[in-house]
Amino acid sequence: LARGPGQHALGRGQLVLGDPDAALVHLERAWQGGYRTPDVAYSLGLTLGEIYRREREAADASSSRELREARRKEIQSKYRDPATSYLRQSAGSQLAVPEYAEGLVAFCEKRYDQALARADEALARAPWLYEARLLKGDVHSAISREKHETGDATGSVKAVEAAIAEYQAVAT
């Protein structure tokens, strides 16, 4: 009876300590063992989302457009799609601020305006939720990258400035 909750607790601990790979092992054990609560779904969504973010940043550093696009597609199916699925299943989680989870899903699906709106709503509900500001910074960073890739230098610079402002707000 304690195995699922124990694996969930270990996974959450690893996530807080900044090791999403170790967190994923424990959280998947909880889920596969039948412990499928909204809180575990939320934790899995956050973990896979963090791994997706890390892998996406690594892919974006590739100088080859073809390799970059191929890697993006691979990590979308491996990490982003399951992350959004788990986040959708997290309704009712006691760990989640629903607007933040919705913002993460919108960000993963490149619905950037909705992601920013949900992050603002999450901050209105839970002003201490620095992760919502991080989400806003990440959204602006992604917008900047996309604008840069399409040749919109002015739009890219504006988005970078917005990202910097959000990251500075988090640091403050």
PDB file of C-alpha atoms in Angstrom:
ATOM      1  CA  LEU A   1       0.000   0.000   0.000  1.00  0.00           C
ATOM      2  CA  ALA A   2       2.878   2.367   0.677  1.00  0.00           C
ATOM      3  CA  ARG A   3       4.907   1.616  -2.448  1.00  0.00           C
ATOM      4  CA  GLY A   4       3.015   4.025  -4.758  1.00  0.00           C
ATOM      5  CA  PRO A   5       2.946   6.959  -2.354  1.00  0.00           C
ATOM      6  CA  GLY A   6       6.585   6.282  -1.460  1.00  0.00           C
ATOM      7  CA  GLN A   7       7.692   6.277  -5.091  1.00  0.00           C
ATOM      8  CA  HIS A   8       5.714   9.473  -5.651  1.00  0.00           C
ATOM      9  CA  ALA A   9       7.412  11.139  -2.685  1.00  0.00           C
ATOM     10  CA  LEU A  10      10.849  10.041  -3.895  1.00  0.00           C
ATOM     11  CA  GLY A  11      10.074  11.334  -7.375  1.00  0.00           C
ATOM     12  CA  ARG A  12       8.881  14.698  -6.074  1.00  0.00           C
ATOM     13  CA  GLY A  13      12.013  14.937  -3.962  1.00  0.00           C
ATOM     14  CA  GLN A  14      14.263  14.251  -6.940  1.00  0.00           C
ATOM     15  CA  LEU A  15      12.389  16.842  -8.987  1.00  0.00           C
ATOM     16  CA  VAL A  16      12.826  19.472  -6.270  1.00  0.00           C
ATOM     17  CA  LEU A  17      16.527  18.588  -6.088  1.00  0.00           C
ATOM     18  CA  GLY A  18      16.828  19.278  -9.814  1.00  0.00           C
ATOM     19  CA  ASP A  19      17.188  15.717 -11.098  1.00  0.00           C
ATOM     20  CA  PRO A  20      14.206  15.135 -13.397  1.00  0.00           C
ATOM     21  CA  ASP A  21      15.706  11.936 -14.815  1.00  0.00           C
ATOM     22  CA  ALA A  22      15.813  10.295 -11.374  1.00  0.00           C
ATOM     23  CA  ALA A  23      12.381  11.756 -10.600  1.00  0.00           C
ATOM     24  CA  LEU A  24      10.954  10.154 -13.729  1.00  0.00           C
ATOM     25  CA  VAL A  25      12.110   6.699 -12.648  1.00  0.00           C
ATOM     26  CA  HIS A  26      10.291   6.940  -9.308  1.00  0.00           C
ATOM     27  CA  LEU A  27       7.179   8.603 -10.695  1.00  0.00           C
ATOM     28  CA  GLU A  28       6.816   6.022 -13.449  1.00  0.00           C
ATOM     29  CA  ARG A  29       7.141   3.270 -10.835  1.00  0.00           C
ATOM     30  CA  ALA A  30       4.317   4.860  -8.845  1.00  0.00           C
ATOM     31  CA  TRP A  31       2.138   5.187 -11.948  1.00  0.00           C
ATOM     32  CA  GLN A  32       2.872   1.702 -13.286  1.00  0.00           C
ATOM     33  CA  GLY A  33       2.257   0.289  -9.825  1.00  0.00           C
ATOM     34  CA  GLY A  34      -1.306   1.568  -9.939  1.00  0.00           C
ATOM     35  CA  TYR A  35      -0.877   4.746  -7.895  1.00  0.00           C
ATOM     36  CA  ARG A  36      -2.565   7.068 -10.399  1.00  0.00           C
ATOM     37  CA  THR A  37      -3.705  10.104  -8.487  1.00  0.00           C
ATOM     38  CA  PRO A  38      -3.994  13.612  -9.940  1.00  0.00           C
ATOM     39  CA  ASP A  39      -0.916  14.546  -7.877  1.00  0.00           C
ATOM     40  CA  VAL A  40       1.173  11.818  -9.525  1.00  0.00           C
ATOM     41  CA  ALA A  41      -0.103  12.907 -12.953  1.00  0.00           C
ATOM     42  CA  TYR A  42       0.885  16.490 -12.143  1.00  0.00           C
ATOM     43  CA  SER A  43       4.340  15.411 -10.976  1.00  0.00           C
ATOM     44  CA  LEU A  44       4.844  13.324 -14.113  1.00  0.00           C
ATOM     45  CA  GLY A  45       3.726  16.236 -16.275  1.00  0.00           C
ATOM     46  CA  LEU A  46       6.155  18.606 -14.588  1.00  0.00           C
ATOM     47  CA  THR A  47       8.992  16.109 -14.807  1.00  0.00           C
ATOM     48  CA  LEU A  48       8.491  15.262 -18.462  1.00  0.00           C
ATOM     49  CA  GLY A  49       8.024  18.955 -19.199  1.00  0.00           C
ATOM     50  CA  GLU A  50      11.339  19.754 -17.567  1.00  0.00           C
ATOM     51  CA  ILE A  51      13.124  17.037 -19.518  1.00  0.00           C
ATOM     52  CA  TYR A  52      11.427  18.280 -22.694  1.00  0.00           C
ATOM     53  CA  ARG A  53      12.603  21.843 -22.004  1.00  0.00           C
ATOM     54  CA  ARG A  54      16.176  20.688 -21.438  1.00  0.00           C
ATOM     55  CA  GLU A  55      16.207  18.518 -24.554  1.00  0.00           C
ATOM     56  CA  ARG A  56      14.573  21.233 -26.654  1.00  0.00           C
ATOM     57  CA  GLU A  57      17.240  23.725 -25.621  1.00  0.00           C
ATOM     58  CA  ALA A  58      19.938  21.231 -26.592  1.00  0.00           C
ATOM     59  CA  ALA A  59      18.241  20.616 -29.945  1.00  0.00           C
ATOM     60  CA  ASP A  60      17.901  24.345 -30.578  1.00  0.00           C
ATOM     61  CA  ALA A  61      21.671  24.716 -30.184  1.00  0.00           C
ATOM     62  CA  SER A  62      22.247  22.571 -33.284  1.00  0.00           C
ATOM     63  CA  SER A  63      23.546  24.549 -36.230  1.00  0.00           C
ATOM     64  CA  SER A  64      21.930  22.183 -38.736  1.00  0.00           C
ATOM     65  CA  ARG A  65      18.296  23.075 -39.408  1.00  0.00           C
ATOM     66  CA  GLU A  66      17.502  19.503 -40.534  1.00  0.00           C
ATOM     67  CA  LEU A  67      19.021  17.922 -37.419  1.00  0.00           C
ATOM     68  CA  ARG A  68      17.325  20.505 -35.211  1.00  0.00           C
ATOM     69  CA  GLU A  69      13.904  19.801 -36.715  1.00  0.00           C
ATOM     70  CA  ALA A  70      14.356  16.023 -36.560  1.00  0.00           C
ATOM     71  CA  ARG A  71      15.385  16.197 -32.903  1.00  0.00           C
ATOM     72  CA  ARG A  72      12.489  18.516 -32.065  1.00  0.00           C
ATOM     73  CA  LYS A  73      10.002  16.035 -33.520  1.00  0.00           C
ATOM     74  CA  GLU A  74      11.602  13.167 -31.608  1.00  0.00           C
ATOM     75  CA  ILE A  75      11.502  14.908 -28.238  1.00  0.00           C
ATOM     76  CA  GLN A  76       7.966  16.150 -28.819  1.00  0.00           C
ATOM     77  CA  SER A  77       6.657  12.617 -29.049  1.00  0.00           C
ATOM     78  CA  LYS A  78       8.911  11.276 -26.292  1.00  0.00           C
ATOM     79  CA  TYR A  79       8.483  14.049 -23.709  1.00  0.00           C
ATOM     80  CA  ARG A  80       6.144  16.887 -24.692  1.00  0.00           C
ATOM     81  CA  ASP A  81       3.117  14.831 -25.701  1.00  0.00           C
ATOM     82  CA  PRO A  82       3.156  12.624 -22.576  1.00  0.00           C
ATOM     83  CA  ALA A  83       3.776  15.707 -20.403  1.00  0.00           C
ATOM     84  CA  THR A  84       0.675  17.438 -21.731  1.00  0.00           C
ATOM     85  CA  SER A  85      -1.353  14.254 -21.324  1.00  0.00           C
ATOM     86  CA  TYR A  86      -0.350  13.923 -17.667  1.00  0.00           C
ATOM     87  CA  LEU A  87      -0.953  17.611 -16.988  1.00  0.00           C
ATOM     88  CA  ARG A  88      -4.474  17.270 -18.383  1.00  0.00           C
ATOM     89  CA  GLN A  89      -5.042  14.321 -16.023  1.00  0.00           C
ATOM     90  CA  SER A  90      -3.907  16.386 -13.030  1.00  0.00           C
ATOM     91  CA  ALA A  91      -7.262  18.138 -12.530  1.00  0.00           C
ATOM     92  CA  GLY A  92      -7.996  18.037  -8.840  1.00  0.00           C
ATOM     93  CA  SER A  93      -4.361  17.814  -7.807  1.00  0.00           C
ATOM     94  CA  GLN A  94      -3.632  19.365  -4.448  1.00  0.00           C
ATOM     95  CA  LEU A  95      -0.122  20.195  -5.664  1.00  0.00           C
ATOM     96  CA  ALA A  96      -1.184  22.154  -8.731  1.00  0.00           C
ATOM     97  CA  VAL A  97      -2.412  25.638  -9.358  1.00  0.00           C
ATOM     98  CA  PRO A  98      -4.748  24.760 -12.241  1.00  0.00           C
ATOM     99  CA  GLU A  99      -3.956  27.872 -14.250  1.00  0.00           C
ATOM    100  CA  TYR A 100      -0.237  27.080 -14.079  1.00  0.00           C
ATOM    101  CA  ALA A 101      -0.806  23.532 -15.342  1.00  0.00           C
ATOM    102  CA  GLU A 102      -2.985  24.909 -18.146  1.00  0.00           C
ATOM    103  CA  GLY A 103      -0.251  27.411 -18.984  1.00  0.00           C
ATOM    104  CA  LEU A 104       2.322  24.627 -19.207  1.00  0.00           C
ATOM    105  CA  VAL A 105       0.096  22.693 -21.597  1.00  0.00           C
ATOM    106  CA  ALA A 106      -0.453  25.796 -23.725  1.00  0.00           C
ATOM    107  CA  PHE A 107       3.298  26.457 -23.794  1.00  0.00           C
ATOM    108  CA  CYS A 108       4.069  22.900 -24.864  1.00  0.00           C
ATOM    109  CA  GLU A 109       1.498  23.217 -27.631  1.00  0.00           C
ATOM    110  CA  LYS A 110       2.968  26.576 -28.739  1.00  0.00           C
ATOM    111  CA  ARG A 111      -0.168  28.503 -27.825  1.00  0.00           C
ATOM    112  CA  TYR A 112       1.982  31.264 -26.418  1.00  0.00           C
ATOM    113  CA  ASP A 113      -0.688  33.921 -25.825  1.00  0.00           C
ATOM    114  CA  GLN A 114      -2.729  31.451 -23.773  1.00  0.00           C
ATOM    115  CA  ALA A 115       0.369  30.318 -21.881  1.00  0.00           C
ATOM    116  CA  LEU A 116       1.130  33.910 -20.878  1.00  0.00           C
ATOM    117  CA  ALA A 117      -2.494  34.549 -19.887  1.00  0.00           C
ATOM    118  CA  ARG A 118      -2.652  31.388 -17.745  1.00  0.00           C
ATOM    119  CA  ALA A 119       0.674  32.256 -16.093  1.00  0.00           C
ATOM    120  CA  ASP A 120      -0.748  35.675 -15.172  1.00  0.00           C
ATOM    121  CA  GLU A 121      -3.879  33.995 -13.779  1.00  0.00           C
ATOM    122  CA  ALA A 122      -1.707  31.601 -11.770  1.00  0.00           C
ATOM    123  CA  LEU A 123       0.221  34.547 -10.322  1.00  0.00           C
ATOM    124  CA  ALA A 124      -3.042  36.276  -9.403  1.00  0.00           C
ATOM    125  CA  ARG A 125      -4.152  33.133  -7.549  1.00  0.00           C
ATOM    126  CA  ALA A 126      -0.759  32.292  -6.036  1.00  0.00           C
ATOM    127  CA  PRO A 127       1.616  35.289  -6.088  1.00  0.00           C
ATOM    128  CA  TRP A 128       4.388  33.174  -4.521  1.00  0.00           C
ATOM    129  CA  LEU A 129       4.393  30.768  -7.488  1.00  0.00           C
ATOM    130  CA  TYR A 130       7.695  31.833  -9.040  1.00  0.00           C
ATOM    131  CA  GLU A 131       7.355  28.991 -11.546  1.00  0.00           C
ATOM    132  CA  ALA A 132       4.628  30.977 -13.296  1.00  0.00           C
ATOM    133  CA  ARG A 133       7.123  33.803 -13.896  1.00  0.00           C
ATOM    134  CA  LEU A 134       9.644  31.256 -15.140  1.00  0.00           C
ATOM    135  CA  LEU A 135       6.985  30.001 -17.525  1.00  0.00           C
ATOM    136  CA  LYS A 136       6.471  33.524 -18.823  1.00  0.00           C
ATOM    137  CA  GLY A 137      10.216  33.912 -19.350  1.00  0.00           C
ATOM    138  CA  ASP A 138      10.370  30.574 -21.147  1.00  0.00           C
ATOM    139  CA  VAL A 139       7.455  31.560 -23.383  1.00  0.00           C
ATOM    140  CA  HIS A 140       9.126  34.824 -24.347  1.00  0.00           C
ATOM    141  CA  SER A 141      12.388  32.972 -24.947  1.00  0.00           C
ATOM    142  CA  ALA A 142      10.642  30.509 -27.275  1.00  0.00           C
ATOM    143  CA  ILE A 143       8.956  33.370 -29.111  1.00  0.00           C
ATOM    144  CA  SER A 144      12.335  35.041 -29.531  1.00  0.00           C
ATOM    145  CA  ARG A 145      13.874  31.876 -30.936  1.00  0.00           C
ATOM    146  CA  GLU A 146      11.032  31.426 -33.426  1.00  0.00           C
ATOM    147  CA  LYS A 147      11.176  35.049 -34.529  1.00  0.00           C
ATOM    148  CA  HIS A 148      14.937  34.796 -34.962  1.00  0.00           C
ATOM    149  CA  GLU A 149      14.557  31.668 -37.116  1.00  0.00           C
ATOM    150  CA  THR A 150      12.053  33.447 -39.367  1.00  0.00           C
ATOM    151  CA  GLY A 151      14.223  36.550 -39.749  1.00  0.00           C
ATOM    152  CA  ASP A 152      12.208  38.881 -37.501  1.00  0.00           C
ATOM    153  CA  ALA A 153      15.164  40.447 -35.667  1.00  0.00           C
ATOM    154  CA  THR A 154      13.101  43.252 -34.104  1.00  0.00           C
ATOM    155  CA  GLY A 155      10.483  40.837 -32.768  1.00  0.00           C
ATOM    156  CA  SER A 156      13.205  38.541 -31.478  1.00  0.00           C
ATOM    157  CA  VAL A 157      14.885  41.363 -29.553  1.00  0.00           C
ATOM    158  CA  LYS A 158      11.557  42.461 -28.010  1.00  0.00           C
ATOM    159  CA  ALA A 159      10.830  38.912 -26.902  1.00  0.00           C
ATOM    160  CA  VAL A 160      14.322  38.537 -25.412  1.00  0.00           C
ATOM    161  CA  GLU A 161      13.818  41.759 -23.473  1.00  0.00           C
ATOM    162  CA  ALA A 162      10.493  40.454 -22.133  1.00  0.00           C
ATOM    163  CA  ALA A 163      12.146  37.150 -21.158  1.00  0.00           C
ATOM    164  CA  ILE A 164      14.950  38.976 -19.349  1.00  0.00           C
ATOM    165  CA  ALA A 165      12.405  41.073 -17.443  1.00  0.00           C
ATOM    166  CA  GLU A 166      10.562  37.934 -16.284  1.00  0.00           C
ATOM    167  CA  TYR A 167      13.756  36.134 -15.258  1.00  0.00           C
ATOM    168  CA  GLN A 168      14.892  39.233 -13.351  1.00  0.00           C
ATOM    169  CA  ALA A 169      11.519  39.355 -11.576  1.00  0.00           C
ATOM    170  CA  VAL A 170      12.011  35.728 -10.547  1.00  0.00           C
ATOM    171  CA  ALA A 171      15.493  36.478  -9.247  1.00  0.00           C
ATOM    172  CA  THR A 172      14.160  39.437  -7.268  1.00  0.00           C
TER     173      THR A 172
END
